Amino acid sequence: MSTPELTDLLLEATRSTDASLRAAATVAHHRLTGDPETALRTYEELLSSGGQSHWYLSGLEPMGAAAAPLLPRIESLLESGHDWTRKAAAEAHHWITGSPDRAVPVLADLVGTSPVGLSALKSLATTGRSPAELHPSLDAYASSPKRLLTDTPFSGQGHPDEELRTVARLLLTMG
């Protein structure tokens, strides 16, 4: 439920020096009011700052097509030298446009036996596309008896290899 006090508080938070707070507040403000202008302005600043853009891009998912004016900035991030930023930009592009065409090549290029590679694999699965050139790697991941990923403190339930195998099998069924 939106109240003037709540929207004012969120607007105040969009001017915070904490970039993560700004990003979260601006998207929450958009969701409550339906007005994308504050979010677009804030995200333009955040994505132009040269910081860790991938941390902010995930916040764009609830905005969907309303974030379309940010596409030129996101397009440029698809070419970033930072793998996590490219992955996040590909996801954001897909959420905003609804088309996997630009996201799939970027995500496919990042797939591998690393944390960003597994994350890209999971994102690729959300597009509903499984590029044929990945199938030999997917077969290898799905059937490897060896560990392919290292343990991480963020693994949650089970070892990341199980997740890698599961997502690889899912993508193989997509053809």
mmCIF file of C-alpha atoms in Angstrom:
data_model
loop_
_atom_site.group_PDB
_atom_site.id
_atom_site.type_symbol
_atom_site.label_atom_id
_atom_site.label_comp_id
_atom_site.label_asym_id
_atom_site.label_seq_id
_atom_site.Cartn_x
_atom_site.Cartn_y
_atom_site.Cartn_z
ATOM 1 C CA MET A 1 0.000 0.000 0.000
ATOM 2 C CA SER A 2 1.429 3.336 -1.055
ATOM 3 C CA THR A 3 1.222 6.297 1.268
ATOM 4 C CA PRO A 4 2.686 9.783 0.761
ATOM 5 C CA GLU A 5 4.992 9.180 3.726
ATOM 6 C CA LEU A 6 6.322 5.962 2.235
ATOM 7 C CA THR A 7 6.885 7.392 -1.230
ATOM 8 C CA ASP A 8 8.584 10.450 0.299
ATOM 9 C CA LEU A 9 10.855 8.194 2.338
ATOM 10 C CA LEU A 10 11.748 6.194 -0.771
ATOM 11 C CA LEU A 11 12.448 9.403 -2.707
ATOM 12 C CA GLU A 12 14.750 10.542 0.080
ATOM 13 C CA ALA A 13 16.560 7.175 -0.026
ATOM 14 C CA THR A 14 17.158 7.600 -3.788
ATOM 15 C CA ARG A 15 19.523 10.461 -2.886
ATOM 16 C CA SER A 16 21.571 8.365 -0.460
ATOM 17 C CA THR A 17 25.341 8.065 -0.837
ATOM 18 C CA ASP A 18 24.883 4.287 -0.584
ATOM 19 C CA ALA A 19 24.456 3.163 -4.182
ATOM 20 C CA SER A 20 22.777 -0.133 -3.239
ATOM 21 C CA LEU A 21 20.204 1.704 -1.144
ATOM 22 C CA ARG A 22 19.592 4.171 -3.989
ATOM 23 C CA ALA A 23 19.002 1.328 -6.452
ATOM 24 C CA ALA A 24 16.619 -0.563 -4.162
ATOM 25 C CA ALA A 25 14.706 2.579 -3.164
ATOM 26 C CA THR A 26 14.257 3.773 -6.708
ATOM 27 C CA VAL A 27 12.859 0.452 -7.912
ATOM 28 C CA ALA A 28 10.559 0.241 -4.873
ATOM 29 C CA HIS A 29 9.370 3.784 -5.618
ATOM 30 C CA HIS A 30 8.630 2.761 -9.213
ATOM 31 C CA ARG A 31 6.721 -0.327 -8.091
ATOM 32 C CA LEU A 32 4.581 1.693 -5.705
ATOM 33 C CA THR A 33 3.915 4.704 -7.922
ATOM 34 C CA GLY A 34 4.247 3.319 -11.452
ATOM 35 C CA ASP A 35 6.371 6.380 -12.281
ATOM 36 C CA PRO A 36 9.663 5.262 -13.875
ATOM 37 C CA GLU A 37 11.314 8.710 -14.089
ATOM 38 C CA THR A 38 13.095 8.655 -10.724
ATOM 39 C CA ALA A 39 14.291 5.106 -11.321
ATOM 40 C CA LEU A 40 15.524 5.923 -14.807
ATOM 41 C CA ARG A 41 17.422 8.986 -13.585
ATOM 42 C CA THR A 42 18.957 7.095 -10.676
ATOM 43 C CA TYR A 43 19.943 4.092 -12.786
ATOM 44 C CA GLU A 44 21.451 6.329 -15.458
ATOM 45 C CA GLU A 45 23.678 7.818 -12.747
ATOM 46 C CA LEU A 46 24.531 4.442 -11.218
ATOM 47 C CA LEU A 47 25.369 2.834 -14.556
ATOM 48 C CA SER A 48 27.423 5.852 -15.617
ATOM 49 C CA SER A 49 29.476 5.918 -12.426
ATOM 50 C CA GLY A 50 31.856 3.195 -13.581
ATOM 51 C CA GLY A 51 31.405 1.257 -10.352
ATOM 52 C CA GLN A 52 30.271 -2.316 -9.913
ATOM 53 C CA SER A 53 27.310 -2.057 -12.298
ATOM 54 C CA HIS A 54 26.454 -5.730 -11.995
ATOM 55 C CA TRP A 55 25.311 -5.170 -8.415
ATOM 56 C CA TYR A 56 22.652 -2.720 -9.574
ATOM 57 C CA LEU A 57 21.480 -4.326 -12.796
ATOM 58 C CA SER A 58 19.609 -7.111 -11.018
ATOM 59 C CA GLY A 59 17.297 -4.482 -9.553
ATOM 60 C CA LEU A 60 15.937 -3.700 -13.007
ATOM 61 C CA GLU A 61 14.016 -6.963 -13.344
ATOM 62 C CA PRO A 62 10.797 -5.663 -11.723
ATOM 63 C CA MET A 63 10.837 -2.613 -14.009
ATOM 64 C CA GLY A 64 10.721 -4.692 -17.188
ATOM 65 C CA ALA A 65 9.956 -2.656 -20.308
ATOM 66 C CA ALA A 66 9.743 0.578 -18.271
ATOM 67 C CA ALA A 67 13.561 0.471 -18.143
ATOM 68 C CA ALA A 68 13.842 0.583 -21.964
ATOM 69 C CA PRO A 69 15.404 4.088 -21.980
ATOM 70 C CA LEU A 70 18.415 2.509 -20.236
ATOM 71 C CA LEU A 71 19.051 0.064 -23.091
ATOM 72 C CA PRO A 72 21.866 2.102 -24.700
ATOM 73 C CA ARG A 73 23.780 2.041 -21.405
ATOM 74 C CA ILE A 74 23.038 -1.675 -20.927
ATOM 75 C CA GLU A 75 24.081 -2.449 -24.515
ATOM 76 C CA SER A 76 27.488 -0.929 -23.820
ATOM 77 C CA LEU A 77 27.848 -3.101 -20.707
ATOM 78 C CA LEU A 78 27.358 -6.235 -22.809
ATOM 79 C CA GLU A 79 30.921 -5.554 -24.017
ATOM 80 C CA SER A 80 32.389 -4.958 -20.545
ATOM 81 C CA GLY A 81 35.715 -6.496 -19.655
ATOM 82 C CA HIS A 82 34.194 -7.743 -16.396
ATOM 83 C CA ASP A 83 32.410 -11.113 -16.721
ATOM 84 C CA TRP A 84 29.876 -10.462 -13.961
ATOM 85 C CA THR A 85 28.920 -7.140 -15.546
ATOM 86 C CA ARG A 86 28.405 -8.747 -18.973
ATOM 87 C CA LYS A 87 26.250 -11.461 -17.406
ATOM 88 C CA ALA A 88 24.140 -8.954 -15.481
ATOM 89 C CA ALA A 89 23.768 -6.733 -18.560
ATOM 90 C CA ALA A 90 22.612 -9.721 -20.636
ATOM 91 C CA GLU A 91 20.009 -10.602 -18.010
ATOM 92 C CA ALA A 92 18.811 -6.998 -17.799
ATOM 93 C CA HIS A 93 18.585 -6.745 -21.583
ATOM 94 C CA HIS A 94 16.438 -9.883 -21.644
ATOM 95 C CA TRP A 95 14.137 -8.619 -18.857
ATOM 96 C CA ILE A 96 13.664 -5.256 -20.510
ATOM 97 C CA THR A 97 13.152 -6.368 -24.106
ATOM 98 C CA GLY A 98 11.620 -9.791 -23.525
ATOM 99 C CA SER A 99 13.870 -11.016 -26.335
ATOM 100 C CA PRO A 100 16.752 -13.408 -25.721
ATOM 101 C CA ASP A 101 18.517 -12.491 -28.973
ATOM 102 C CA ARG A 102 21.195 -10.201 -27.478
ATOM 103 C CA ALA A 103 21.453 -12.039 -24.161
ATOM 104 C CA VAL A 104 22.039 -15.574 -25.423
ATOM 105 C CA PRO A 105 25.394 -14.999 -27.187
ATOM 106 C CA VAL A 106 26.791 -13.116 -24.197
ATOM 107 C CA LEU A 107 25.616 -15.731 -21.715
ATOM 108 C CA ALA A 108 26.804 -18.621 -23.899
ATOM 109 C CA ASP A 109 30.253 -17.032 -24.071
ATOM 110 C CA LEU A 110 30.438 -16.917 -20.263
ATOM 111 C CA VAL A 111 29.286 -20.499 -19.594
ATOM 112 C CA GLY A 112 31.976 -22.534 -17.904
ATOM 113 C CA THR A 113 33.166 -24.195 -14.734
ATOM 114 C CA SER A 114 33.418 -21.080 -12.608
ATOM 115 C CA PRO A 115 30.947 -19.225 -10.404
ATOM 116 C CA VAL A 116 30.154 -16.724 -13.173
ATOM 117 C CA GLY A 117 29.966 -19.590 -15.679
ATOM 118 C CA LEU A 118 27.389 -21.440 -13.579
ATOM 119 C CA SER A 119 25.424 -18.235 -13.067
ATOM 120 C CA ALA A 120 25.467 -17.588 -16.827
ATOM 121 C CA LEU A 121 24.279 -21.155 -17.416
ATOM 122 C CA LYS A 122 21.315 -20.617 -15.079
ATOM 123 C CA SER A 123 20.506 -17.312 -16.799
ATOM 124 C CA LEU A 124 20.712 -18.994 -20.178
ATOM 125 C CA ALA A 125 18.129 -21.526 -19.010
ATOM 126 C CA THR A 126 15.706 -18.676 -18.217
ATOM 127 C CA THR A 127 15.894 -17.522 -21.843
ATOM 128 C CA GLY A 128 14.595 -20.874 -23.056
ATOM 129 C CA ARG A 129 17.464 -21.169 -25.534
ATOM 130 C CA SER A 130 20.271 -23.699 -25.684
ATOM 131 C CA PRO A 131 22.817 -22.887 -28.422
ATOM 132 C CA ALA A 132 23.977 -25.975 -30.291
ATOM 133 C CA GLU A 133 27.637 -24.973 -29.958
ATOM 134 C CA LEU A 134 27.314 -25.405 -26.176
ATOM 135 C CA HIS A 135 25.966 -28.953 -26.350
ATOM 136 C CA PRO A 136 29.385 -30.709 -26.206
ATOM 137 C CA SER A 137 30.261 -28.733 -23.054
ATOM 138 C CA LEU A 138 26.796 -29.315 -21.606
ATOM 139 C CA ASP A 139 27.162 -33.060 -22.234
ATOM 140 C CA ALA A 140 30.518 -33.005 -20.454
ATOM 141 C CA TYR A 141 29.117 -31.069 -17.475
ATOM 142 C CA ALA A 142 26.042 -33.291 -17.223
ATOM 143 C CA SER A 143 28.009 -36.526 -17.158
ATOM 144 C CA SER A 144 31.323 -35.611 -15.538
ATOM 145 C CA PRO A 145 32.209 -37.957 -12.676
ATOM 146 C CA LYS A 146 34.779 -35.389 -11.464
ATOM 147 C CA ARG A 147 34.297 -32.195 -9.547
ATOM 148 C CA LEU A 148 34.184 -29.224 -11.885
ATOM 149 C CA LEU A 149 33.546 -26.408 -9.410
ATOM 150 C CA THR A 150 35.097 -25.667 -6.052
ATOM 151 C CA ASP A 151 33.181 -25.507 -2.812
ATOM 152 C CA THR A 152 31.919 -22.052 -1.961
ATOM 153 C CA PRO A 153 30.472 -20.700 1.260
ATOM 154 C CA PHE A 154 27.420 -19.579 -0.754
ATOM 155 C CA SER A 155 26.617 -22.977 -2.235
ATOM 156 C CA GLY A 156 23.478 -23.470 -0.207
ATOM 157 C CA GLN A 157 22.218 -27.040 -0.436
ATOM 158 C CA GLY A 158 24.727 -29.490 -1.886
ATOM 159 C CA HIS A 159 27.769 -28.919 -4.042
ATOM 160 C CA PRO A 160 27.702 -26.466 -6.990
ATOM 161 C CA ASP A 161 28.569 -29.371 -9.317
ATOM 162 C CA GLU A 162 25.111 -30.825 -8.754
ATOM 163 C CA GLU A 163 23.549 -27.548 -9.790
ATOM 164 C CA LEU A 164 25.845 -27.395 -12.829
ATOM 165 C CA ARG A 165 24.831 -30.917 -13.868
ATOM 166 C CA THR A 166 21.135 -30.220 -13.338
ATOM 167 C CA VAL A 167 21.134 -26.994 -15.363
ATOM 168 C CA ALA A 168 23.263 -28.595 -18.106
ATOM 169 C CA ARG A 169 20.739 -31.456 -18.401
ATOM 170 C CA LEU A 170 17.878 -28.958 -18.523
ATOM 171 C CA LEU A 171 19.535 -27.014 -21.342
ATOM 172 C CA LEU A 172 20.201 -30.220 -23.265
ATOM 173 C CA THR A 173 16.484 -31.048 -23.134
ATOM 174 C CA MET A 174 15.740 -27.631 -24.649
ATOM 175 C CA GLY A 175 17.615 -28.743 -27.742
#
